[in-house]
Short mmCIF file of C-alpha atoms and ligand atoms in Angstrom, two decimals:
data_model
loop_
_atom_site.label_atom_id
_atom_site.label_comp_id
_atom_site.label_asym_id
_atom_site.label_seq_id
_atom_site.Cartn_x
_atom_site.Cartn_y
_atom_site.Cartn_z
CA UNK A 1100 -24.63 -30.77 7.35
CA UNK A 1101 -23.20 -27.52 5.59
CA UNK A 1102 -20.06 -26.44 7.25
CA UNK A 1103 -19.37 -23.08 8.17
CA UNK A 1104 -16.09 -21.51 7.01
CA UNK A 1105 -14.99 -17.98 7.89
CA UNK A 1106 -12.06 -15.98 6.74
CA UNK A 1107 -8.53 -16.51 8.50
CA UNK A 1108 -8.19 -13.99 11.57
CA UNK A 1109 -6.22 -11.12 10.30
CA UNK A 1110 -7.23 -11.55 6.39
CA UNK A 1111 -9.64 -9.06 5.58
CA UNK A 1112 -12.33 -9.59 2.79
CA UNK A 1113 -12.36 -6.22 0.34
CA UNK A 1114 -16.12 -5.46 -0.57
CA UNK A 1115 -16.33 -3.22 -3.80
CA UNK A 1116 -16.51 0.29 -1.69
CA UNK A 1117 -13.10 -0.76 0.00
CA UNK A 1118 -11.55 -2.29 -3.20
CA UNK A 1119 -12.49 0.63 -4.72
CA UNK A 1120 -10.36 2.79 -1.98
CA UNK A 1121 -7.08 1.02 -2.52
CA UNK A 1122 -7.65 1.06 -5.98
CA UNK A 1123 -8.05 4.67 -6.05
CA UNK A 1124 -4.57 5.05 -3.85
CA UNK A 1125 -3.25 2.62 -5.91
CA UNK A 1126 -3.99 4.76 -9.29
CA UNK A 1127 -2.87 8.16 -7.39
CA UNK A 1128 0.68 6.07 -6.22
CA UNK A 1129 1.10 4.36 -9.81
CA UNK A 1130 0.53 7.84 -11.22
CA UNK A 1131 2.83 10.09 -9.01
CA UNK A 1132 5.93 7.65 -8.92
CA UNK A 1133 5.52 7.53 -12.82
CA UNK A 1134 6.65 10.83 -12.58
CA UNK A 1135 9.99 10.60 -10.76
CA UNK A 1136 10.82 7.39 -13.40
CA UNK A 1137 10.14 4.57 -11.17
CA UNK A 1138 9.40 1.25 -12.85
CA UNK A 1139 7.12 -1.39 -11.52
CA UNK A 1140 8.39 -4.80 -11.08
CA UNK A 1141 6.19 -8.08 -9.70
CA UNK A 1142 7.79 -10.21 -7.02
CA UNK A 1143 6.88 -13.52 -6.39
CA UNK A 1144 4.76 -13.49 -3.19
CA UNK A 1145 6.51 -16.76 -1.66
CA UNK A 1146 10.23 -16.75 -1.47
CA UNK A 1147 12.95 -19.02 0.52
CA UNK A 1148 12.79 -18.95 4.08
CA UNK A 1149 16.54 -17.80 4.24
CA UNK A 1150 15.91 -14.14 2.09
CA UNK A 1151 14.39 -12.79 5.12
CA UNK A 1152 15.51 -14.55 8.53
CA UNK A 1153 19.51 -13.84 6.45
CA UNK A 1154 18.47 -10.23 5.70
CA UNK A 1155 15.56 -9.11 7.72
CA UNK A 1156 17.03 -9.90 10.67
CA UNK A 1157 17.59 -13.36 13.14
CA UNK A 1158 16.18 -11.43 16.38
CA UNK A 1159 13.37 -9.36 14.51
CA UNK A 1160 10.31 -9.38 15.38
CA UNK A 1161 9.30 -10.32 11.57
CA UNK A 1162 11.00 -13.32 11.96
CA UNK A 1163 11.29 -14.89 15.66
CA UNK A 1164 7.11 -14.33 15.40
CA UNK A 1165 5.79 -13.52 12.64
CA UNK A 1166 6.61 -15.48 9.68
CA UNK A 1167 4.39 -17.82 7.82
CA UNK A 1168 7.01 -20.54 6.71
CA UNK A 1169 6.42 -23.91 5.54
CA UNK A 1170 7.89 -26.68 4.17
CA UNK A 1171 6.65 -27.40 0.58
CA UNK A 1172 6.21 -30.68 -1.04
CA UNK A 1173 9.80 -30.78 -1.51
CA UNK A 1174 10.89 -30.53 2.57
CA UNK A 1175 12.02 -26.92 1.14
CA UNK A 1176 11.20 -24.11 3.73
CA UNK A 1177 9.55 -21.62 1.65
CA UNK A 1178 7.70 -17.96 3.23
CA UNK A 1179 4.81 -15.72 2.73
CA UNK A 1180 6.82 -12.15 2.37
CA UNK A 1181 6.39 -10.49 5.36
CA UNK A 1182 8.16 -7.35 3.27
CA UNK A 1183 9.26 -6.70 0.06
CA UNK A 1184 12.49 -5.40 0.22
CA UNK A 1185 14.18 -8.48 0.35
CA UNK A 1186 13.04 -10.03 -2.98
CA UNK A 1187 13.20 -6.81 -4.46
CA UNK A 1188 16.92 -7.01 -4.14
CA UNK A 1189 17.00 -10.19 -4.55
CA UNK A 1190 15.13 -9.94 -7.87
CA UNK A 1191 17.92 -6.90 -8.71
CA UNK A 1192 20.72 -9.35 -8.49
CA UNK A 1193 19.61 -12.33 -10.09
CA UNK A 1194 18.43 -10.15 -13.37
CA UNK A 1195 21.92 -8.54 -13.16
CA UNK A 1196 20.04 -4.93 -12.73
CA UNK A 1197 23.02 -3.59 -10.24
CA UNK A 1198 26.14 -3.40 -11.40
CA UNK A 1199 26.73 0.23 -12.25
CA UNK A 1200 23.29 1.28 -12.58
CA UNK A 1201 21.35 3.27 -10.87
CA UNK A 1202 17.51 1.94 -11.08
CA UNK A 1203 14.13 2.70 -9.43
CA UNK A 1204 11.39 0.60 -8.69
CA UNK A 1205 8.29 0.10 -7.18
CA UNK A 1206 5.76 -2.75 -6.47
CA UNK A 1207 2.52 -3.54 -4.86
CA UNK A 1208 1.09 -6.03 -3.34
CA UNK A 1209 0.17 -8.56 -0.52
CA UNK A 1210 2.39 -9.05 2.52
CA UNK A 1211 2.05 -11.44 5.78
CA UNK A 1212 2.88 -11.18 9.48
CA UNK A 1213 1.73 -13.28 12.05
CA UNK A 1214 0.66 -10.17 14.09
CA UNK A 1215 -2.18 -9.35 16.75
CA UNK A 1216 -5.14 -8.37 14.49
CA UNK A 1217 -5.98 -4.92 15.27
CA UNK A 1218 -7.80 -1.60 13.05
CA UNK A 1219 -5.13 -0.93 10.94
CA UNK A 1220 -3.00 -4.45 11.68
CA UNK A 1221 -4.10 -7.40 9.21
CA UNK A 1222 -2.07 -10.12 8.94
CA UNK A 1223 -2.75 -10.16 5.44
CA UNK A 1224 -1.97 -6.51 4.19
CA UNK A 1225 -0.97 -4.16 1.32
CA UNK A 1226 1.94 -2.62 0.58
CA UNK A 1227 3.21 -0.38 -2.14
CA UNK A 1228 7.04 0.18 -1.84
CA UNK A 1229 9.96 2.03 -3.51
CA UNK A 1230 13.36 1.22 -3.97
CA UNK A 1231 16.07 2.85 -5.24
CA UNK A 1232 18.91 0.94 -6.01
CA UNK A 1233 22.73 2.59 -6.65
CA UNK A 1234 22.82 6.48 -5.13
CA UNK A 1235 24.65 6.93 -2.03
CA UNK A 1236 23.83 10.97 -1.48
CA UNK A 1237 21.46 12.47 0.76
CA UNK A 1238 19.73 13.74 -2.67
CA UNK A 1239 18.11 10.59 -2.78
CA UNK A 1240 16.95 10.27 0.49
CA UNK A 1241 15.60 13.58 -0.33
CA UNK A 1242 13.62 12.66 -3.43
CA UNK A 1243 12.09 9.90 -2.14
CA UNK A 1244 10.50 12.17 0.64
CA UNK A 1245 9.54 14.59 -1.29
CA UNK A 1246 7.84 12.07 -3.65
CA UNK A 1247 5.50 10.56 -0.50
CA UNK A 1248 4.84 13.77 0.33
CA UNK A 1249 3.43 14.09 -3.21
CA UNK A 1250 1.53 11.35 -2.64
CA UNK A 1251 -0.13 12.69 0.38
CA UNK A 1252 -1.33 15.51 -1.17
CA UNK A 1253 -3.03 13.21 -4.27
CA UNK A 1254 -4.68 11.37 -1.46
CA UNK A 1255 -5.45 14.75 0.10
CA UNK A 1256 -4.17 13.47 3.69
CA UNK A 1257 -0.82 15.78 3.76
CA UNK A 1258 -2.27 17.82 6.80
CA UNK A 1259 -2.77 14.81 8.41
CA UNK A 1260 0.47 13.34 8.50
CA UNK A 1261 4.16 14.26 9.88
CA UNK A 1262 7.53 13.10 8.85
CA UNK A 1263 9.98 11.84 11.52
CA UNK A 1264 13.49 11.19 10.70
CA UNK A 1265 16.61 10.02 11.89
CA UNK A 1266 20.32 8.46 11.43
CA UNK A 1267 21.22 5.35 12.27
CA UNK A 1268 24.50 5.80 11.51
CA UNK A 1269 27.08 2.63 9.85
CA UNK A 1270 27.75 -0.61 11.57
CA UNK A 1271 30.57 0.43 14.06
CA UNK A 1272 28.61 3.73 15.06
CA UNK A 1273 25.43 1.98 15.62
CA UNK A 1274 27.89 -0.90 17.91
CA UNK A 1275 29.40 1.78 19.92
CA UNK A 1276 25.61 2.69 20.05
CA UNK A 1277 24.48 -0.39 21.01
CA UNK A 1278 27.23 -0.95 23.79
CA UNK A 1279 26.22 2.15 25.35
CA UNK A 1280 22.81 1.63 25.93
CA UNK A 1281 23.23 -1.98 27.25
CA UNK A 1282 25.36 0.17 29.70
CA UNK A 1283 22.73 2.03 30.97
CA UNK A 1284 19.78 0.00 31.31
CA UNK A 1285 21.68 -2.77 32.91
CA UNK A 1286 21.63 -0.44 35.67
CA UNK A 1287 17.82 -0.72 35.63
CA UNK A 1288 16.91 -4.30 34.54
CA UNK A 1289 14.67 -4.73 37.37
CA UNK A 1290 12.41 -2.14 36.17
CA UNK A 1291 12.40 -3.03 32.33
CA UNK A 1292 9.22 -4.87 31.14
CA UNK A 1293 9.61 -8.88 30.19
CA UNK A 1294 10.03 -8.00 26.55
CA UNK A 1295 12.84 -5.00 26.75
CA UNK A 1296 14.70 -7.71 28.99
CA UNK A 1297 14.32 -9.98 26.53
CA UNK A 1298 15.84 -7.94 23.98
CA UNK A 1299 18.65 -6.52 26.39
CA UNK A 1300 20.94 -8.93 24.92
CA UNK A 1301 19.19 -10.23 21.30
CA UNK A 1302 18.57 -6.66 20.44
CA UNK A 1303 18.71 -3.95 22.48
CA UNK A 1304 18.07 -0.78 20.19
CA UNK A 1305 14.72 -2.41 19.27
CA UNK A 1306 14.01 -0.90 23.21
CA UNK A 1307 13.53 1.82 22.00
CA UNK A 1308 10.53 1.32 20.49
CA UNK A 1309 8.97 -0.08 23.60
CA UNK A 1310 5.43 1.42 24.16
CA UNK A 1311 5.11 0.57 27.87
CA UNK A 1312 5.04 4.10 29.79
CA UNK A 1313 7.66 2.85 32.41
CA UNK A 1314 10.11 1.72 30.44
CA UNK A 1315 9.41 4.85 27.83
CA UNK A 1316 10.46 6.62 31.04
CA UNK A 1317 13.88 5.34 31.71
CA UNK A 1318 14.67 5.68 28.33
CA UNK A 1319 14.17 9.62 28.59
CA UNK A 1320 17.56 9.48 30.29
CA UNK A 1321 19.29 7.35 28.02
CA UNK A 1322 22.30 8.01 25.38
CA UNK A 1323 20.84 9.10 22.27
CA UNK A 1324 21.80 7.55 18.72
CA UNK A 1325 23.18 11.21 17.06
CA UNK A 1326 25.77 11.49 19.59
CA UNK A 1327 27.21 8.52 18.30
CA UNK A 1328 27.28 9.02 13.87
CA UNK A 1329 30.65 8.49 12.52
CA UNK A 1330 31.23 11.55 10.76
CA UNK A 1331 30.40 10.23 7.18
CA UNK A 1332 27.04 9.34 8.18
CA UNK A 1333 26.72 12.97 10.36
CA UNK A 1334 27.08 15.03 6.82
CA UNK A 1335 24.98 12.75 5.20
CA UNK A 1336 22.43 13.12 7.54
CA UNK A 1337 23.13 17.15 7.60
CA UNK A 1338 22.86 17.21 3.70
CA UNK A 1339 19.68 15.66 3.88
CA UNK A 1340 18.40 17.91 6.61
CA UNK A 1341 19.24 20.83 4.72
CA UNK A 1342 17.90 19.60 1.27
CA UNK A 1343 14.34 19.56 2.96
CA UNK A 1344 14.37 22.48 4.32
CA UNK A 1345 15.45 23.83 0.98
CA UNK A 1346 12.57 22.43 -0.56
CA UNK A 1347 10.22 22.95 2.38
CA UNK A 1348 9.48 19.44 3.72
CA UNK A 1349 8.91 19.73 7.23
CA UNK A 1350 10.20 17.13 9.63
CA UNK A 1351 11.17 16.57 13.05
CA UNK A 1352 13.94 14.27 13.85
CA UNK A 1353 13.11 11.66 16.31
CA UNK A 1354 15.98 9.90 17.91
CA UNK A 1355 13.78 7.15 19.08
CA UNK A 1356 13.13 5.46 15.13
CA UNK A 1357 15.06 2.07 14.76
CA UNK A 1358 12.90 0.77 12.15
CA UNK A 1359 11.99 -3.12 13.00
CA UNK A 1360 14.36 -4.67 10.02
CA UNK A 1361 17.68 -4.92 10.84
CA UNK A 1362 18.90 -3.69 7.45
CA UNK A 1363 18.63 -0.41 7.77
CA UNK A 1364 21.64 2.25 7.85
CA UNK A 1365 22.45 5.97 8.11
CA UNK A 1366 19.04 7.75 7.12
CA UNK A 1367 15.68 5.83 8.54
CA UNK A 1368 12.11 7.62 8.37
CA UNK A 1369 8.79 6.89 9.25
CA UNK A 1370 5.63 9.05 8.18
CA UNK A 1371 3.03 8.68 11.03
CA UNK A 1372 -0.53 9.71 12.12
CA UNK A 1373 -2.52 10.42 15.27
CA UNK A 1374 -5.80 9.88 13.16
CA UNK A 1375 -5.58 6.27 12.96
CA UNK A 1376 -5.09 5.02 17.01
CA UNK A 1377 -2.25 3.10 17.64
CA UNK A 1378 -1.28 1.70 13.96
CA UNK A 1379 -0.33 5.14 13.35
CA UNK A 1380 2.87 4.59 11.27
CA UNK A 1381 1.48 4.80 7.55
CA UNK A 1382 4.87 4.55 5.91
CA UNK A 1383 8.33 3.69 6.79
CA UNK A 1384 12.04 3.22 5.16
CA UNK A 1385 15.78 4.53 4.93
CA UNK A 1386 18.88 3.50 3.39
CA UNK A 1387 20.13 -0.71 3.51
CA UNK A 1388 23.55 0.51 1.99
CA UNK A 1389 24.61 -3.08 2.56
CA UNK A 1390 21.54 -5.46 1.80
CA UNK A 1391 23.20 -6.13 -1.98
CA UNK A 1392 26.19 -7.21 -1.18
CA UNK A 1393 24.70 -9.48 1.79
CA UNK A 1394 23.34 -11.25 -1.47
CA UNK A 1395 26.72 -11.89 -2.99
CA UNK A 1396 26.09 -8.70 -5.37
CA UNK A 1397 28.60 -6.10 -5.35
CA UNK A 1398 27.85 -3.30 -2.83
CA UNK A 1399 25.15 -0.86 -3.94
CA UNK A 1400 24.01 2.43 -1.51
CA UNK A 1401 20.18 2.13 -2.06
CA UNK A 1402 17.50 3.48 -0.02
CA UNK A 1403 13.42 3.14 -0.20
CA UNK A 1404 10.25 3.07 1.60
CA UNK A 1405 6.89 1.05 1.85
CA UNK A 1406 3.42 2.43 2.46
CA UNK A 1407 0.81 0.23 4.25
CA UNK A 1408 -2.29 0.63 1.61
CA UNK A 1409 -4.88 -0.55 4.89
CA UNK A 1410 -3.67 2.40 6.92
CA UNK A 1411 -3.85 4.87 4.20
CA UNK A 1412 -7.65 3.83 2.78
CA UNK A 1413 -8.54 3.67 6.59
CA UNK A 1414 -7.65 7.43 6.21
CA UNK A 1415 -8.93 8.76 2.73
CA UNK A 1416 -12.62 6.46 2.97
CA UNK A 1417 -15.79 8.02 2.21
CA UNK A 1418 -13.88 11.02 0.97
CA UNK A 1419 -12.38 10.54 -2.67
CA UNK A 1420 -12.93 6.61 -3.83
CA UNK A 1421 -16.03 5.81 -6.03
CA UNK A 1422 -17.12 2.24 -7.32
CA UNK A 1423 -17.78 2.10 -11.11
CA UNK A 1424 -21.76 3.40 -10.90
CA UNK A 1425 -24.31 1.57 -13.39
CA UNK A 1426 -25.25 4.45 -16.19
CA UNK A 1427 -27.51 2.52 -18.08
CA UNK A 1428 -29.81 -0.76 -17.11
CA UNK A 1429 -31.92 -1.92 -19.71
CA UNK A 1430 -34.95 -4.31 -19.01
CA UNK A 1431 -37.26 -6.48 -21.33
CA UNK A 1432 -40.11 -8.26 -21.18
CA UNK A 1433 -40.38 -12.01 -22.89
CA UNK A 1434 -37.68 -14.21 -24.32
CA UNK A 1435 -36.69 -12.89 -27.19
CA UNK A 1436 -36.72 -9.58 -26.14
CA UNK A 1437 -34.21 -11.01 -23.03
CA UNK A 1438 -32.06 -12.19 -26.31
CA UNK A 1439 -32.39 -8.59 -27.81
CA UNK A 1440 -31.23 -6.54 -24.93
CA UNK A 1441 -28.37 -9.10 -24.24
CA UNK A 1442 -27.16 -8.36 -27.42
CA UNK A 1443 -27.67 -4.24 -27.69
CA UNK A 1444 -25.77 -4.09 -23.83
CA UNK A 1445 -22.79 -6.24 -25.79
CA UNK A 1446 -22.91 -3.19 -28.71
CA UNK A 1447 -23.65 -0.42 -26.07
CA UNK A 1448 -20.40 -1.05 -23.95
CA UNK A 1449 -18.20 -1.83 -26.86
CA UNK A 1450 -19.31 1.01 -29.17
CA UNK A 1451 -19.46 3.46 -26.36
CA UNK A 1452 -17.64 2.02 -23.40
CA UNK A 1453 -20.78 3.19 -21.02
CA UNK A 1454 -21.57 0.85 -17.66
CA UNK A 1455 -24.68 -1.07 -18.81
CA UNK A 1456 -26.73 -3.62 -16.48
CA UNK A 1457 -29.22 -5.82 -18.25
CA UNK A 1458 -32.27 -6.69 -15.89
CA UNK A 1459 -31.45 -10.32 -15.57
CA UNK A 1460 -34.87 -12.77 -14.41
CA UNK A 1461 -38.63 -11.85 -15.85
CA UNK A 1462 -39.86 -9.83 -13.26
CA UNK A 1463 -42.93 -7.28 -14.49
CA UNK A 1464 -41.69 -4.22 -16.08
CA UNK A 1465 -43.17 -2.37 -13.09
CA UNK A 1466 -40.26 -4.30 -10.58
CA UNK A 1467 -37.66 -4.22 -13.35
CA UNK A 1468 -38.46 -0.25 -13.47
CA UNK A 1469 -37.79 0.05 -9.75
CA UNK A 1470 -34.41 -1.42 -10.00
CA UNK A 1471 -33.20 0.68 -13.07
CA UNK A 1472 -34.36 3.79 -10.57
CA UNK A 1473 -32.63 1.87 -7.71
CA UNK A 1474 -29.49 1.06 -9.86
CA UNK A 1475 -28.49 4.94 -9.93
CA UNK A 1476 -28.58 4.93 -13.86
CA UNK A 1477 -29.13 7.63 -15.89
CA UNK A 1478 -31.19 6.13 -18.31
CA UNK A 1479 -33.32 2.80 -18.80
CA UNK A 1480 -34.07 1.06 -22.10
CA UNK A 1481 -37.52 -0.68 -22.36
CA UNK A 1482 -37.44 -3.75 -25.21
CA UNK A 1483 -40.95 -5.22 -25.37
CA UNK A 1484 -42.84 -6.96 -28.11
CA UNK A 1485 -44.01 -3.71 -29.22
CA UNK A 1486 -40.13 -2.64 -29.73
CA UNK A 1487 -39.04 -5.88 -30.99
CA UNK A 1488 -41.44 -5.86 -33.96
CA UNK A 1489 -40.89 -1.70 -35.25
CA UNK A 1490 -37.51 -1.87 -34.47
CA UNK A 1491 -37.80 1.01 -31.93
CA UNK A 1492 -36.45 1.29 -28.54
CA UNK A 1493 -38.23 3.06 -25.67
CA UNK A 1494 -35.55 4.75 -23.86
CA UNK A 1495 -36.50 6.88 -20.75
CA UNK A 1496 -34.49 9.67 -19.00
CA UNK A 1497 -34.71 8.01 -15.04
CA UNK A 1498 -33.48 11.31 -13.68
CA UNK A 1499 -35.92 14.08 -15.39
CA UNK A 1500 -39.75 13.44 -14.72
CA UNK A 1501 -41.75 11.83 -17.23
CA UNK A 1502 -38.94 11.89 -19.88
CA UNK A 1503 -39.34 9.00 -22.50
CA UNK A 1504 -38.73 8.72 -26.01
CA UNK A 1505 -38.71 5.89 -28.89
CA UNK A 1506 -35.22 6.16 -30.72
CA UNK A 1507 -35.02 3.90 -34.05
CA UNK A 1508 -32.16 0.95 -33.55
CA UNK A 1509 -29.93 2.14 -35.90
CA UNK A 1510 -30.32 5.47 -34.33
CA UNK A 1511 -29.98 4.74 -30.66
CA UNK A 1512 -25.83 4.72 -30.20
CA UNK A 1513 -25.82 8.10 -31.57
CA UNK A 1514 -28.46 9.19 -29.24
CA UNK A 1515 -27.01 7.53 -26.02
CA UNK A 1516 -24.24 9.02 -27.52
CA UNK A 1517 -24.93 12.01 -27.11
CA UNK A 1518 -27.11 11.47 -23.71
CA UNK A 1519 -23.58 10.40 -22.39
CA UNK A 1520 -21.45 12.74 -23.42
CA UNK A 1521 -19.49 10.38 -25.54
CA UNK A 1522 -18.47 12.41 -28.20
P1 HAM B 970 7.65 -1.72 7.57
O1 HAM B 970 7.79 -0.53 8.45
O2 HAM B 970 7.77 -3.04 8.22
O3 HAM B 970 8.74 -1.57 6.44
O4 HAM B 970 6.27 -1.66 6.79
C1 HAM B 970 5.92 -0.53 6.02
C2 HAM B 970 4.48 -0.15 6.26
O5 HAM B 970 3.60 -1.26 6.04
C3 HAM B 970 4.15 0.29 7.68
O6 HAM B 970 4.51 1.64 7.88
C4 HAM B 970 2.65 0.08 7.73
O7 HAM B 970 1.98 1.20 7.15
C5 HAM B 970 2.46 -1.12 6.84
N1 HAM B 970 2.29 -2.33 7.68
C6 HAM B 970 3.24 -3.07 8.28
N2 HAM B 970 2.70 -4.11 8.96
C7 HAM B 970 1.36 -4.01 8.79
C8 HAM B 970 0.22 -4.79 9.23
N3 HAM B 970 0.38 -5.90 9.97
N4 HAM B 970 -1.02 -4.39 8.85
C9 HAM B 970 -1.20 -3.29 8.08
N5 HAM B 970 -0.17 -2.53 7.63
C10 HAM B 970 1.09 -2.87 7.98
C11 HAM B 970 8.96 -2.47 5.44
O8 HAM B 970 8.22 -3.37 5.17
C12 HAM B 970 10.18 -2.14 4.61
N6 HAM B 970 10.33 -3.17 3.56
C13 HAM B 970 10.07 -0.74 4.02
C14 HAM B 970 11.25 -0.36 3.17
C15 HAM B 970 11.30 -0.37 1.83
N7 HAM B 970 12.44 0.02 3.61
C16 HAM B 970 13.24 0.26 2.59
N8 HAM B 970 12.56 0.02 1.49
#
């Protein structure tokens, strides 16, 4: 009996419309952070366990629930990326690409989290990110926003989207932080929801992120996260606030963003939509001044973002992305006129780079006629016996009535050519 096998919950199978989408974000992302002199680099898609419960964060969501870890064949414990941060640093300081430099990259590709599937929540999903590696000022910061906005216009989505900032400050500004908010919902435990409780003592700024209404509620009276910047991270933020407005960004700060990683520092950003439900956050970063030298590489300020691709085709569908359409489908009738067209398609596409379908099965010419109309070319090419033996190929014109024409072999690339617009 055949067995019936259907995709993973939370891995999404890309038909050639929706591949089509990312690809065409893909090609506007690739194109725009070419421009600001960012290099892609591949990362390996597995990596040790360690890279990301060490520097994503023990008491993260990512990686109390979310990982996919195994042991490989070797008892090693090996992980699915939830992220790509991580290996992207870790990548930087095995290849020796820190140390006094400043670089910028970017990559793309598949990530993984064990999360509740959702519209816009896969557990297999797309990222693209950024990083750059080795500038502490808020200049950075800066350029990196103004780049996504960039992207937002290629994608035409910019009125659709907002940027909301905020500091987190360094480590012993984000502890006084931390102490003071423990403070003063341990005066309300009772009334916090099972998961805020939880994280009352693993990690208690991750409250703030809390979607339940109540608990949203006592945190309106809560100490907020800017009171408490040491005063490096206060003019950093200030700098950055007043390069945007320099250049026009517009933002709102939002004291509420902790970002769910627990590498972050001083600047953290997320750019979100209403236009997508709840999995509105399309894009989120800041600066992880201290994620190199976690890896034993000498400290490097660096600062980046990631874009979830899912989120952002969800938004730009049916409006810009186009499959590759069929301009040409030739059909035949008999077996060595099959042969014939086989081998003109081959010359066609290399000569003149033009999407060609060749009929395939020996349907009548009235059927295979239907399908070149169907198949949204522009023209068809008719090889019958008739053709085989002058040398002459009927070629007919599928979008202007009654349009047909015999073109001599040696003739006909010079004739599509021209049909095409190939000069
Ligand atoms: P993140 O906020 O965890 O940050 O993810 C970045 C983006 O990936 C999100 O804003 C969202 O658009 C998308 N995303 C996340 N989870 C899912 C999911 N389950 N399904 C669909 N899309 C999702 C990071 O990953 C950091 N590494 C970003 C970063 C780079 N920070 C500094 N550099």
């Amino acid at each position: 009996m055949a067995i019936k096998v259907k995709a993973v919950r939370g891995m999404q199978d890309l038909l050639p419309e929706k591949k089509a989408a990312f690809r065409f974000v893909e090609d506007q992302v690739r194109n725009i952070v070419g421009q600001y002199g960012y290099r892609e680099v591949g990362l390996p898609v597995i990596e040790s366990t360690q890279l990301f419960s060490r520097l994503v964060g023990e008491s993260t969501d990512i990686v109390e629930k979310e990982m996919y870890s195994f042991a490989d064949r070797n008892g090693e414990s090996l992980t699915l990326r939830p992220e790509g941060t991580a290996g992207l640093v870790r990548l930087a300081n095995e290849n020796g690409l820190i140390f006094n430099q400043v670089q910028r990259f970017w990559y793309a590709g598949p990530m993984f989290r064990y999360e509740r599937p959702q519209k816009g929540r896969y557990r297999q999903f797309e990222q693209i990110g950024v990083e750059c590696l080795g500038m502490e000022g808020p200049d950075i910061d800066a350029e990196i926003l103004l780049m996504s906005a960039r992207i937002w216009e290629a994608l035409g989505i910019e009125k659709d989207v907002t940027l909301e900032l905020n500091s987190l400050g360094d480590v012993s500004s984000r502890q006084r932080y931390k102490d003071a908010l423990v403070n003063y919902l341990n005066d309300y435990k009772s009334d916090l929801d099972e998961d805020s409780l939880r994280r009352l003592s693993s990690n208690p700024m991750r409250i703030l992120d809390s979607k339940v209404p109540a608990t949203q509620q006592l945190l309106s009276g809560a100490p907020e996260l800017l009171d408490f910047l040491d005063e490096d991270s206060q003019r950093h933020f200030q700098g950055l606030c007043e390069i945007l407005e320099q250049a026009g960004l517009q933002y709102c700060v939002n004291p509420r963003i902790v970002r769910g990683l627990d590498y972050y520092n001083r600047t953290v950003f997320e750019w979100v939509t209403d236009t997508l439900g709840s999995q509105g956050t399309v894009c989120g970063g800041g600066r992880y001044d201290g994620l190199v030298e976690q890896l034993g590489g000498k400290s490097s300020a660096s600062v980046g973002f990631a874009m979830g691709l899912d989120r952002l085709v969800l938004m730009v569908e049916g409006s810009r992305a186009k499959t590759d359409s069929v301009e040409l489908y030739v059909v035949s009738i008999g077996d060595q006129e099959r042969i014939k067209a086989l081998v003109l398609a081959e010359r066609i596409r290399k000569e003149l780079g033009i999407t060609t379908l060749v009929h395939s099965g020996s349907s009548k010419l009235k059927a295979q006629m239907k399908k070149a109309d169907a198949s949204g070319a522009k023209a068809a090419l008719i090889i019958g016996e008739q053709e085989l033996t002058s040398g002459e190929i009927t070629v007919r014109l599928l979008r202007s009535e009654g349009s047909q024409e015999r073109i001599k072999e040696v003739q006909l690339v010079a004739y599509l050519r021209k049909v095409f617009d190939r000069e």
